[in-house]
Amino acid sequence: MRNVLVAVLAVFTMVLSARAQGGRGVFDVEGVPVSGALLTVGDELPSGPAPMVNASSPMLLNLGGYVGALTGPQVSVLAKSVKAGGRPPVVDAAGGFRRVCVVHLVDGKGAGRKRVELLAGFDGVTVARELGAAGTQGKESGPLGRVVALDADKYRQASIGWQRYRGPFGAGEPGLTDSGSAPAVVEGGGGVVEMAAPIVPSPMYLDERTFGERFISGGRANVLKVARKLADEKFFLRVPPSLDPKKPVGLLVYVNATPDGKPPAVLFKALDELGIACVGIQNAGNDRPVVDRFQLVFDA
């Protein structure tokens, strides 16, 4: 009887441990030490030698077709953002999630061992989904395919330094744009253009708690839930004629009290002298709930 009880307790402990570690295991590679990770927009690593995750500058990584790189400790921080327990979110093909990047877990030689896709939802939810090993064109390889939700605050801290830019760095260069995203085409001369869809949602999402922490000194407010449907929104962009994609540029987000969201001409001279780009938001006037207007600023 005692042996049976010990066996039952052992199995119960193993089940609890598996549940606790199952989600975090999405960023583990069994039997292979993970030295770091390379981040890409596409499913595969760019051709050519893989960069060293500990020694590559962000600009060199971007020019090589990478969103960024993570050291072993940084991968651990990302893994700790996995929410423990709970039902995994449903990731469908209806457009509710957009890819942030693909995390290629690598060994000490820079060889890809496992791929994990990060997806952002329009409701602020970010998920991680296992893909096949490198070279399988998305096919499953081994016990892959799990989907887990990530804690918003922990994921934000883990990803705060990642490159968000997806455009080219010069004439004829493909940059980091994925096939499903079309950046705005802006000609020289400082004109105002409508930004092309789809608009990628900001990693900052104003739920009730975040709104209270950032805008009412930690208080609680019965604010309306953010009505975030970026497919119905319109953004206008104006860049200074001196824009150089290889150099940082300032940004002014213009929110009008009326529905008109085009950056006003009265700002153009100052924007050009200071080298600042301007994004305007259509239909973000005073008649919209304040939480929606703030969220649109982050998305812009």
PDB file of C-alpha atoms in Angstrom:
ATOM      1  CA  MET A   1       0.000   0.000   0.000  1.00  0.00           C
ATOM      2  CA  ARG A   2       2.804   2.368   0.905  1.00  0.00           C
ATOM      3  CA  ASN A   3       4.579   1.653  -2.377  1.00  0.00           C
ATOM      4  CA  VAL A   4       1.368   2.365  -4.280  1.00  0.00           C
ATOM      5  CA  LEU A   5       0.934   5.677  -2.437  1.00  0.00           C
ATOM      6  CA  VAL A   6       4.524   6.687  -3.172  1.00  0.00           C
ATOM      7  CA  ALA A   7       4.026   5.834  -6.856  1.00  0.00           C
ATOM      8  CA  VAL A   8       0.814   7.867  -7.021  1.00  0.00           C
ATOM      9  CA  LEU A   9       2.493  10.872  -5.382  1.00  0.00           C
ATOM     10  CA  ALA A  10       5.422  10.587  -7.780  1.00  0.00           C
ATOM     11  CA  VAL A  11       3.119  10.581 -10.814  1.00  0.00           C
ATOM     12  CA  PHE A  12       1.111  13.498  -9.389  1.00  0.00           C
ATOM     13  CA  THR A  13       4.322  15.474  -8.833  1.00  0.00           C
ATOM     14  CA  MET A  14       5.463  14.755 -12.388  1.00  0.00           C
ATOM     15  CA  VAL A  15       2.121  15.978 -13.786  1.00  0.00           C
ATOM     16  CA  LEU A  16       2.297  19.211 -11.789  1.00  0.00           C
ATOM     17  CA  SER A  17       5.900  19.745 -12.857  1.00  0.00           C
ATOM     18  CA  ALA A  18       5.024  19.116 -16.495  1.00  0.00           C
ATOM     19  CA  ARG A  19       2.181  21.619 -16.309  1.00  0.00           C
ATOM     20  CA  ALA A  20       4.402  24.213 -14.661  1.00  0.00           C
ATOM     21  CA  GLN A  21       7.293  23.727 -17.068  1.00  0.00           C
ATOM     22  CA  GLY A  22       5.332  22.851 -20.218  1.00  0.00           C
ATOM     23  CA  GLY A  23       4.834  26.436 -21.327  1.00  0.00           C
ATOM     24  CA  ARG A  24       8.337  27.555 -20.524  1.00  0.00           C
ATOM     25  CA  GLY A  25       9.610  24.530 -22.465  1.00  0.00           C
ATOM     26  CA  VAL A  26       8.575  26.269 -25.666  1.00  0.00           C
ATOM     27  CA  PHE A  27      11.925  28.080 -25.478  1.00  0.00           C
ATOM     28  CA  ASP A  28      13.909  24.973 -24.521  1.00  0.00           C
ATOM     29  CA  VAL A  29      15.753  22.574 -26.801  1.00  0.00           C
ATOM     30  CA  GLU A  30      16.053  19.111 -25.313  1.00  0.00           C
ATOM     31  CA  GLY A  31      19.598  17.838 -25.019  1.00  0.00           C
ATOM     32  CA  VAL A  32      21.203  20.896 -26.642  1.00  0.00           C
ATOM     33  CA  PRO A  33      22.509  23.880 -24.642  1.00  0.00           C
ATOM     34  CA  VAL A  34      21.067  27.116 -26.020  1.00  0.00           C
ATOM     35  CA  SER A  35      23.672  29.859 -26.280  1.00  0.00           C
ATOM     36  CA  GLY A  36      21.282  32.486 -27.576  1.00  0.00           C
ATOM     37  CA  ALA A  37      18.771  33.288 -30.294  1.00  0.00           C
ATOM     38  CA  LEU A  38      18.571  35.161 -33.590  1.00  0.00           C
ATOM     39  CA  LEU A  39      15.404  37.061 -34.484  1.00  0.00           C
ATOM     40  CA  THR A  40      14.090  37.270 -38.035  1.00  0.00           C
ATOM     41  CA  VAL A  41      10.935  38.331 -39.826  1.00  0.00           C
ATOM     42  CA  GLY A  42      10.942  35.329 -42.168  1.00  0.00           C
ATOM     43  CA  ASP A  43      10.848  31.628 -41.357  1.00  0.00           C
ATOM     44  CA  GLU A  44      14.480  30.938 -42.239  1.00  0.00           C
ATOM     45  CA  LEU A  45      17.818  32.458 -41.244  1.00  0.00           C
ATOM     46  CA  PRO A  46      19.334  34.752 -43.915  1.00  0.00           C
ATOM     47  CA  SER A  47      21.952  33.178 -46.144  1.00  0.00           C
ATOM     48  CA  GLY A  48      25.577  33.527 -45.112  1.00  0.00           C
ATOM     49  CA  PRO A  49      27.382  32.970 -41.807  1.00  0.00           C
ATOM     50  CA  ALA A  50      25.198  33.486 -38.752  1.00  0.00           C
ATOM     51  CA  PRO A  51      26.309  36.441 -36.581  1.00  0.00           C
ATOM     52  CA  MET A  52      27.594  35.999 -33.058  1.00  0.00           C
ATOM     53  CA  VAL A  53      24.781  36.805 -30.654  1.00  0.00           C
ATOM     54  CA  ASN A  54      27.188  38.294 -28.108  1.00  0.00           C
ATOM     55  CA  ALA A  55      29.192  40.572 -30.375  1.00  0.00           C
ATOM     56  CA  SER A  56      27.049  41.925 -33.225  1.00  0.00           C
ATOM     57  CA  SER A  57      25.886  45.542 -33.273  1.00  0.00           C
ATOM     58  CA  PRO A  58      22.165  46.220 -33.862  1.00  0.00           C
ATOM     59  CA  MET A  59      22.898  48.026 -37.140  1.00  0.00           C
ATOM     60  CA  LEU A  60      25.011  45.169 -38.519  1.00  0.00           C
ATOM     61  CA  LEU A  61      22.318  42.708 -37.511  1.00  0.00           C
ATOM     62  CA  ASN A  62      19.632  44.762 -39.260  1.00  0.00           C
ATOM     63  CA  LEU A  63      21.710  45.148 -42.404  1.00  0.00           C
ATOM     64  CA  GLY A  64      22.185  41.380 -42.393  1.00  0.00           C
ATOM     65  CA  GLY A  65      18.431  40.792 -42.333  1.00  0.00           C
ATOM     66  CA  TYR A  66      18.002  40.173 -38.602  1.00  0.00           C
ATOM     67  CA  VAL A  67      15.582  41.900 -36.232  1.00  0.00           C
ATOM     68  CA  GLY A  68      18.015  41.332 -33.380  1.00  0.00           C
ATOM     69  CA  ALA A  69      19.874  38.774 -31.292  1.00  0.00           C
ATOM     70  CA  LEU A  70      19.505  37.460 -27.744  1.00  0.00           C
ATOM     71  CA  THR A  71      22.156  36.079 -25.434  1.00  0.00           C
ATOM     72  CA  GLY A  72      21.494  32.966 -23.368  1.00  0.00           C
ATOM     73  CA  PRO A  73      20.418  34.996 -20.293  1.00  0.00           C
ATOM     74  CA  GLN A  74      18.115  37.114 -22.480  1.00  0.00           C
ATOM     75  CA  VAL A  75      16.475  33.943 -23.823  1.00  0.00           C
ATOM     76  CA  SER A  76      15.889  32.923 -20.205  1.00  0.00           C
ATOM     77  CA  VAL A  77      14.190  36.256 -19.506  1.00  0.00           C
ATOM     78  CA  LEU A  78      11.946  35.749 -22.533  1.00  0.00           C
ATOM     79  CA  ALA A  79      11.139  32.196 -21.399  1.00  0.00           C
ATOM     80  CA  LYS A  80      10.069  33.493 -17.994  1.00  0.00           C
ATOM     81  CA  SER A  81       7.403  35.635 -19.668  1.00  0.00           C
ATOM     82  CA  VAL A  82       5.387  32.500 -20.475  1.00  0.00           C
ATOM     83  CA  LYS A  83       2.184  32.412 -18.436  1.00  0.00           C
ATOM     84  CA  ALA A  84       1.889  29.331 -16.248  1.00  0.00           C
ATOM     85  CA  GLY A  85      -1.266  27.265 -16.549  1.00  0.00           C
ATOM     86  CA  GLY A  86      -4.470  28.343 -18.189  1.00  0.00           C
ATOM     87  CA  ARG A  87      -5.917  27.440 -21.572  1.00  0.00           C
ATOM     88  CA  PRO A  88      -3.623  28.338 -24.509  1.00  0.00           C
ATOM     89  CA  PRO A  89      -5.030  30.985 -26.871  1.00  0.00           C
ATOM     90  CA  VAL A  90      -6.449  29.941 -30.207  1.00  0.00           C
ATOM     91  CA  VAL A  91      -4.291  31.180 -33.087  1.00  0.00           C
ATOM     92  CA  ASP A  92      -6.294  31.091 -36.298  1.00  0.00           C
ATOM     93  CA  ALA A  93      -5.813  32.437 -39.797  1.00  0.00           C
ATOM     94  CA  ALA A  94      -8.530  35.077 -39.490  1.00  0.00           C
ATOM     95  CA  GLY A  95      -6.092  37.916 -38.956  1.00  0.00           C
ATOM     96  CA  GLY A  96      -6.444  38.203 -35.192  1.00  0.00           C
ATOM     97  CA  PHE A  97      -2.667  37.913 -34.714  1.00  0.00           C
ATOM     98  CA  ARG A  98       0.289  39.357 -36.604  1.00  0.00           C
ATOM     99  CA  ARG A  99       3.833  38.074 -36.538  1.00  0.00           C
ATOM    100  CA  VAL A 100       6.338  39.998 -34.443  1.00  0.00           C
ATOM    101  CA  CYS A 101       9.301  37.823 -35.355  1.00  0.00           C
ATOM    102  CA  VAL A 102      10.664  34.287 -35.384  1.00  0.00           C
ATOM    103  CA  VAL A 103      13.049  33.328 -32.572  1.00  0.00           C
ATOM    104  CA  HIS A 104      15.740  30.936 -33.816  1.00  0.00           C
ATOM    105  CA  LEU A 105      17.249  29.218 -30.779  1.00  0.00           C
ATOM    106  CA  VAL A 106      20.887  28.497 -31.587  1.00  0.00           C
ATOM    107  CA  ASP A 107      23.732  26.459 -30.132  1.00  0.00           C
ATOM    108  CA  GLY A 108      27.304  27.560 -29.444  1.00  0.00           C
ATOM    109  CA  LYS A 109      28.183  27.316 -33.159  1.00  0.00           C
ATOM    110  CA  GLY A 110      25.323  29.558 -34.243  1.00  0.00           C
ATOM    111  CA  ALA A 111      23.397  26.668 -35.792  1.00  0.00           C
ATOM    112  CA  GLY A 112      19.626  26.938 -35.578  1.00  0.00           C
ATOM    113  CA  ARG A 113      18.077  24.236 -33.404  1.00  0.00           C
ATOM    114  CA  LYS A 114      14.461  25.330 -32.998  1.00  0.00           C
ATOM    115  CA  ARG A 115      12.127  28.081 -34.153  1.00  0.00           C
ATOM    116  CA  VAL A 116       9.463  29.852 -32.100  1.00  0.00           C
ATOM    117  CA  GLU A 117       7.079  32.323 -33.715  1.00  0.00           C
ATOM    118  CA  LEU A 118       5.962  35.340 -31.676  1.00  0.00           C
ATOM    119  CA  LEU A 119       2.531  36.746 -32.562  1.00  0.00           C
ATOM    120  CA  ALA A 120       0.821  39.918 -31.325  1.00  0.00           C
ATOM    121  CA  GLY A 121      -2.947  40.230 -31.070  1.00  0.00           C
ATOM    122  CA  PHE A 122      -4.928  43.430 -31.389  1.00  0.00           C
ATOM    123  CA  ASP A 123      -6.187  43.008 -27.828  1.00  0.00           C
ATOM    124  CA  GLY A 124      -2.653  43.252 -26.425  1.00  0.00           C
ATOM    125  CA  VAL A 125      -2.156  39.482 -26.113  1.00  0.00           C
ATOM    126  CA  THR A 126       1.201  38.129 -27.289  1.00  0.00           C
ATOM    127  CA  VAL A 127       1.686  34.417 -27.891  1.00  0.00           C
ATOM    128  CA  ALA A 128       4.568  32.090 -28.723  1.00  0.00           C
ATOM    129  CA  ARG A 129       4.043  29.189 -31.122  1.00  0.00           C
ATOM    130  CA  GLU A 130       6.536  26.462 -31.899  1.00  0.00           C
ATOM    131  CA  LEU A 131       7.472  25.966 -35.534  1.00  0.00           C
ATOM    132  CA  GLY A 132       9.470  23.229 -37.206  1.00  0.00           C
ATOM    133  CA  ALA A 133      13.244  23.101 -36.924  1.00  0.00           C
ATOM    134  CA  ALA A 134      15.262  25.242 -39.339  1.00  0.00           C
ATOM    135  CA  GLY A 135      15.070  23.987 -42.916  1.00  0.00           C
ATOM    136  CA  THR A 136      11.665  22.271 -42.543  1.00  0.00           C
ATOM    137  CA  GLN A 137       9.685  25.135 -44.161  1.00  0.00           C
ATOM    138  CA  GLY A 138       7.293  25.317 -41.239  1.00  0.00           C
ATOM    139  CA  LYS A 139       6.688  21.577 -40.961  1.00  0.00           C
ATOM    140  CA  GLU A 140       6.649  20.115 -37.495  1.00  0.00           C
ATOM    141  CA  SER A 141       9.756  18.309 -36.342  1.00  0.00           C
ATOM    142  CA  GLY A 142       9.408  16.366 -33.128  1.00  0.00           C
ATOM    143  CA  PRO A 143       7.044  17.429 -30.314  1.00  0.00           C
ATOM    144  CA  LEU A 144       6.442  20.931 -31.681  1.00  0.00           C
ATOM    145  CA  GLY A 145       3.394  23.066 -32.250  1.00  0.00           C
ATOM    146  CA  ARG A 146       2.578  24.224 -28.715  1.00  0.00           C
ATOM    147  CA  VAL A 147       1.018  27.670 -28.271  1.00  0.00           C
ATOM    148  CA  VAL A 148       1.423  29.641 -25.026  1.00  0.00           C
ATOM    149  CA  ALA A 149       0.429  33.118 -23.897  1.00  0.00           C
ATOM    150  CA  LEU A 150       3.056  35.569 -22.641  1.00  0.00           C
ATOM    151  CA  ASP A 151       2.701  37.862 -19.650  1.00  0.00           C
ATOM    152  CA  ALA A 152       2.352  41.407 -21.013  1.00  0.00           C
ATOM    153  CA  ASP A 153       4.687  43.138 -18.547  1.00  0.00           C
ATOM    154  CA  LYS A 154       7.401  40.475 -18.631  1.00  0.00           C
ATOM    155  CA  TYR A 155       7.313  40.256 -22.433  1.00  0.00           C
ATOM    156  CA  ARG A 156       7.498  44.045 -22.741  1.00  0.00           C
ATOM    157  CA  GLN A 157      10.646  44.085 -20.606  1.00  0.00           C
ATOM    158  CA  ALA A 158      12.182  41.201 -22.554  1.00  0.00           C
ATOM    159  CA  SER A 159      11.509  42.800 -25.953  1.00  0.00           C
ATOM    160  CA  ILE A 160      11.987  46.492 -25.207  1.00  0.00           C
ATOM    161  CA  GLY A 161      15.272  46.714 -27.120  1.00  0.00           C
ATOM    162  CA  TRP A 162      14.186  44.814 -30.227  1.00  0.00           C
ATOM    163  CA  GLN A 163      14.266  46.510 -33.600  1.00  0.00           C
ATOM    164  CA  ARG A 164      10.782  47.634 -34.685  1.00  0.00           C
ATOM    165  CA  TYR A 165      11.819  49.073 -38.046  1.00  0.00           C
ATOM    166  CA  ARG A 166      10.937  46.866 -41.016  1.00  0.00           C
ATOM    167  CA  GLY A 167      11.809  49.015 -44.038  1.00  0.00           C
ATOM    168  CA  PRO A 168      14.891  49.140 -46.269  1.00  0.00           C
ATOM    169  CA  PHE A 169      18.125  50.897 -45.339  1.00  0.00           C
ATOM    170  CA  GLY A 170      18.891  52.258 -48.798  1.00  0.00           C
ATOM    171  CA  ALA A 171      17.974  52.184 -52.475  1.00  0.00           C
ATOM    172  CA  GLY A 172      17.553  48.639 -53.734  1.00  0.00           C
ATOM    173  CA  GLU A 173      17.914  47.054 -50.293  1.00  0.00           C
ATOM    174  CA  PRO A 174      15.100  44.722 -49.199  1.00  0.00           C
ATOM    175  CA  GLY A 175      15.398  45.570 -45.512  1.00  0.00           C
ATOM    176  CA  LEU A 176      13.422  43.579 -42.959  1.00  0.00           C
ATOM    177  CA  THR A 177       9.946  43.872 -44.457  1.00  0.00           C
ATOM    178  CA  ASP A 178       8.009  40.617 -44.395  1.00  0.00           C
ATOM    179  CA  SER A 179       5.871  39.584 -47.352  1.00  0.00           C
ATOM    180  CA  GLY A 180       2.652  40.358 -45.513  1.00  0.00           C
ATOM    181  CA  SER A 181       3.439  43.976 -44.685  1.00  0.00           C
ATOM    182  CA  ALA A 182       3.638  46.949 -47.014  1.00  0.00           C
ATOM    183  CA  PRO A 183       5.391  50.030 -45.584  1.00  0.00           C
ATOM    184  CA  ALA A 184       4.336  53.436 -46.780  1.00  0.00           C
ATOM    185  CA  VAL A 185       6.166  54.608 -49.899  1.00  0.00           C
ATOM    186  CA  VAL A 186       7.354  58.138 -49.272  1.00  0.00           C
ATOM    187  CA  GLU A 187       8.960  60.164 -52.028  1.00  0.00           C
ATOM    188  CA  GLY A 188      11.342  63.048 -51.374  1.00  0.00           C
ATOM    189  CA  GLY A 189       9.981  66.547 -51.027  1.00  0.00           C
ATOM    190  CA  GLY A 190       8.317  66.307 -47.653  1.00  0.00           C
ATOM    191  CA  GLY A 191       4.823  65.414 -48.874  1.00  0.00           C
ATOM    192  CA  VAL A 192       2.104  63.883 -46.715  1.00  0.00           C
ATOM    193  CA  VAL A 193       1.099  60.319 -47.658  1.00  0.00           C
ATOM    194  CA  GLU A 194      -1.390  57.851 -46.278  1.00  0.00           C
ATOM    195  CA  MET A 195       0.362  54.950 -44.568  1.00  0.00           C
ATOM    196  CA  ALA A 196      -0.250  51.644 -46.305  1.00  0.00           C
ATOM    197  CA  ALA A 197      -2.066  48.823 -44.564  1.00  0.00           C
ATOM    198  CA  PRO A 198      -1.712  46.691 -42.583  1.00  0.00           C
ATOM    199  CA  ILE A 199      -0.645  48.726 -39.563  1.00  0.00           C
ATOM    200  CA  VAL A 200       1.236  46.571 -37.057  1.00  0.00           C
ATOM    201  CA  PRO A 201      -0.156  47.059 -33.525  1.00  0.00           C
ATOM    202  CA  SER A 202       2.049  48.605 -30.880  1.00  0.00           C
ATOM    203  CA  PRO A 203       3.386  46.296 -28.147  1.00  0.00           C
ATOM    204  CA  MET A 204       1.901  48.790 -25.667  1.00  0.00           C
ATOM    205  CA  TYR A 205      -1.762  48.022 -24.960  1.00  0.00           C
ATOM    206  CA  LEU A 206      -3.832  50.193 -22.637  1.00  0.00           C
ATOM    207  CA  ASP A 207      -5.837  47.793 -20.553  1.00  0.00           C
ATOM    208  CA  GLU A 208      -7.509  49.169 -17.420  1.00  0.00           C
ATOM    209  CA  ARG A 209      -4.511  48.506 -15.146  1.00  0.00           C
ATOM    210  CA  THR A 210      -1.948  50.013 -17.547  1.00  0.00           C
ATOM    211  CA  PHE A 211      -4.135  53.061 -18.124  1.00  0.00           C
ATOM    212  CA  GLY A 212      -4.425  53.614 -14.374  1.00  0.00           C
ATOM    213  CA  GLU A 213      -0.684  53.241 -13.782  1.00  0.00           C
ATOM    214  CA  ARG A 214       0.370  55.608 -16.564  1.00  0.00           C
ATOM    215  CA  PHE A 215      -2.307  58.285 -16.589  1.00  0.00           C
ATOM    216  CA  ILE A 216      -4.053  58.512 -13.197  1.00  0.00           C
ATOM    217  CA  SER A 217      -1.182  57.902 -10.760  1.00  0.00           C
ATOM    218  CA  GLY A 218      -1.915  54.250 -10.175  1.00  0.00           C
ATOM    219  CA  GLY A 219      -5.618  54.746  -9.519  1.00  0.00           C
ATOM    220  CA  ARG A 220      -8.466  52.683 -10.854  1.00  0.00           C
ATOM    221  CA  ALA A 221     -10.890  53.941 -13.444  1.00  0.00           C
ATOM    222  CA  ASN A 222     -13.881  52.374 -15.102  1.00  0.00           C
ATOM    223  CA  VAL A 223     -12.654  53.308 -18.540  1.00  0.00           C
ATOM    224  CA  LEU A 224     -14.132  51.966 -21.723  1.00  0.00           C
ATOM    225  CA  LYS A 225     -12.339  48.996 -23.231  1.00  0.00           C
ATOM    226  CA  VAL A 226     -10.067  50.011 -26.097  1.00  0.00           C
ATOM    227  CA  ALA A 227     -11.910  49.680 -29.409  1.00  0.00           C
ATOM    228  CA  ARG A 228      -8.843  48.673 -31.382  1.00  0.00           C
ATOM    229  CA  LYS A 229      -9.478  47.769 -35.007  1.00  0.00           C
ATOM    230  CA  LEU A 230      -6.523  49.154 -36.927  1.00  0.00           C
ATOM    231  CA  ALA A 231      -7.896  47.925 -40.245  1.00  0.00           C
ATOM    232  CA  ASP A 232     -10.520  50.701 -39.941  1.00  0.00           C
ATOM    233  CA  GLU A 233      -8.041  53.437 -38.976  1.00  0.00           C
ATOM    234  CA  LYS A 234      -6.148  55.815 -41.239  1.00  0.00           C
ATOM    235  CA  PHE A 235      -2.690  57.281 -40.528  1.00  0.00           C
ATOM    236  CA  PHE A 236      -0.824  59.981 -42.450  1.00  0.00           C
ATOM    237  CA  LEU A 237       2.961  60.260 -42.569  1.00  0.00           C
ATOM    238  CA  ARG A 238       5.259  63.138 -43.434  1.00  0.00           C
ATOM    239  CA  VAL A 239       9.026  62.746 -43.378  1.00  0.00           C
ATOM    240  CA  PRO A 240      11.644  65.491 -43.731  1.00  0.00           C
ATOM    241  CA  PRO A 241      13.283  65.702 -47.187  1.00  0.00           C
ATOM    242  CA  SER A 242      16.644  64.991 -45.535  1.00  0.00           C
ATOM    243  CA  LEU A 243      15.497  61.587 -44.271  1.00  0.00           C
ATOM    244  CA  ASP A 244      18.285  58.983 -44.251  1.00  0.00           C
ATOM    245  CA  PRO A 245      17.025  55.452 -43.417  1.00  0.00           C
ATOM    246  CA  LYS A 246      20.409  54.664 -41.844  1.00  0.00           C
ATOM    247  CA  LYS A 247      20.084  57.438 -39.264  1.00  0.00           C
ATOM    248  CA  PRO A 248      17.564  57.876 -36.437  1.00  0.00           C
ATOM    249  CA  VAL A 249      14.814  60.429 -36.938  1.00  0.00           C
ATOM    250  CA  GLY A 250      12.597  62.207 -34.432  1.00  0.00           C
ATOM    251  CA  LEU A 251       8.848  61.632 -34.436  1.00  0.00           C
ATOM    252  CA  LEU A 252       5.906  63.903 -33.684  1.00  0.00           C
ATOM    253  CA  VAL A 253       2.475  62.278 -33.351  1.00  0.00           C
ATOM    254  CA  TYR A 254      -0.225  64.774 -34.329  1.00  0.00           C
ATOM    255  CA  VAL A 255      -3.668  64.382 -32.736  1.00  0.00           C
ATOM    256  CA  ASN A 256      -6.232  66.971 -33.840  1.00  0.00           C
ATOM    257  CA  ALA A 257      -9.290  67.977 -31.856  1.00  0.00           C
ATOM    258  CA  THR A 258     -11.284  67.555 -35.091  1.00  0.00           C
ATOM    259  CA  PRO A 259     -11.525  64.421 -37.297  1.00  0.00           C
ATOM    260  CA  ASP A 260      -8.868  65.745 -39.721  1.00  0.00           C
ATOM    261  CA  GLY A 261      -5.622  63.878 -39.055  1.00  0.00           C
ATOM    262  CA  LYS A 262      -3.282  65.199 -41.745  1.00  0.00           C
ATOM    263  CA  PRO A 263      -0.194  66.975 -40.343  1.00  0.00           C
ATOM    264  CA  PRO A 264      -0.788  70.746 -40.809  1.00  0.00           C
ATOM    265  CA  ALA A 265       1.433  72.748 -43.139  1.00  0.00           C
ATOM    266  CA  VAL A 266       2.179  75.277 -40.388  1.00  0.00           C
ATOM    267  CA  LEU A 267       4.493  72.665 -38.805  1.00  0.00           C
ATOM    268  CA  PHE A 268       6.447  71.743 -41.941  1.00  0.00           C
ATOM    269  CA  LYS A 269       9.224  74.325 -41.737  1.00  0.00           C
ATOM    270  CA  ALA A 270      10.038  73.509 -38.111  1.00  0.00           C
ATOM    271  CA  LEU A 271       9.843  69.773 -38.767  1.00  0.00           C
ATOM    272  CA  ASP A 272      12.274  70.057 -41.671  1.00  0.00           C
ATOM    273  CA  GLU A 273      14.746  72.214 -39.758  1.00  0.00           C
ATOM    274  CA  LEU A 274      14.745  69.762 -36.839  1.00  0.00           C
ATOM    275  CA  GLY A 275      14.703  66.622 -38.966  1.00  0.00           C
ATOM    276  CA  ILE A 276      11.465  65.293 -37.467  1.00  0.00           C
ATOM    277  CA  ALA A 277       8.886  63.007 -39.052  1.00  0.00           C
ATOM    278  CA  CYS A 278       5.210  63.474 -38.264  1.00  0.00           C
ATOM    279  CA  VAL A 279       2.381  60.945 -38.093  1.00  0.00           C
ATOM    280  CA  GLY A 280      -1.223  62.127 -38.000  1.00  0.00           C
ATOM    281  CA  ILE A 281      -4.264  60.063 -37.059  1.00  0.00           C
ATOM    282  CA  GLN A 282      -7.590  60.436 -38.858  1.00  0.00           C
ATOM    283  CA  ASN A 283     -10.806  60.509 -36.811  1.00  0.00           C
ATOM    284  CA  ALA A 284      -9.010  60.821 -33.471  1.00  0.00           C
ATOM    285  CA  GLY A 285     -10.809  63.993 -32.406  1.00  0.00           C
ATOM    286  CA  ASN A 286     -12.363  64.980 -29.117  1.00  0.00           C
ATOM    287  CA  ASP A 287     -15.492  62.945 -29.812  1.00  0.00           C
ATOM    288  CA  ARG A 288     -13.581  59.655 -29.386  1.00  0.00           C
ATOM    289  CA  PRO A 289     -12.996  58.065 -25.970  1.00  0.00           C
ATOM    290  CA  VAL A 290      -9.702  59.225 -24.479  1.00  0.00           C
ATOM    291  CA  VAL A 291      -8.404  55.677 -24.032  1.00  0.00           C
ATOM    292  CA  ASP A 292      -8.891  55.041 -27.773  1.00  0.00           C
ATOM    293  CA  ARG A 293      -7.013  58.248 -28.641  1.00  0.00           C
ATOM    294  CA  PHE A 294      -4.090  57.321 -26.392  1.00  0.00           C
ATOM    295  CA  GLN A 295      -3.958  53.804 -27.856  1.00  0.00           C
ATOM    296  CA  LEU A 296      -3.887  55.224 -31.385  1.00  0.00           C
ATOM    297  CA  VAL A 297      -0.903  57.378 -30.397  1.00  0.00           C
ATOM    298  CA  PHE A 298       1.037  54.258 -29.375  1.00  0.00           C
ATOM    299  CA  ASP A 299       0.052  52.475 -32.584  1.00  0.00           C
ATOM    300  CA  ALA A 300       1.039  55.513 -34.656  1.00  0.00           C
TER     301      ALA A 300
END
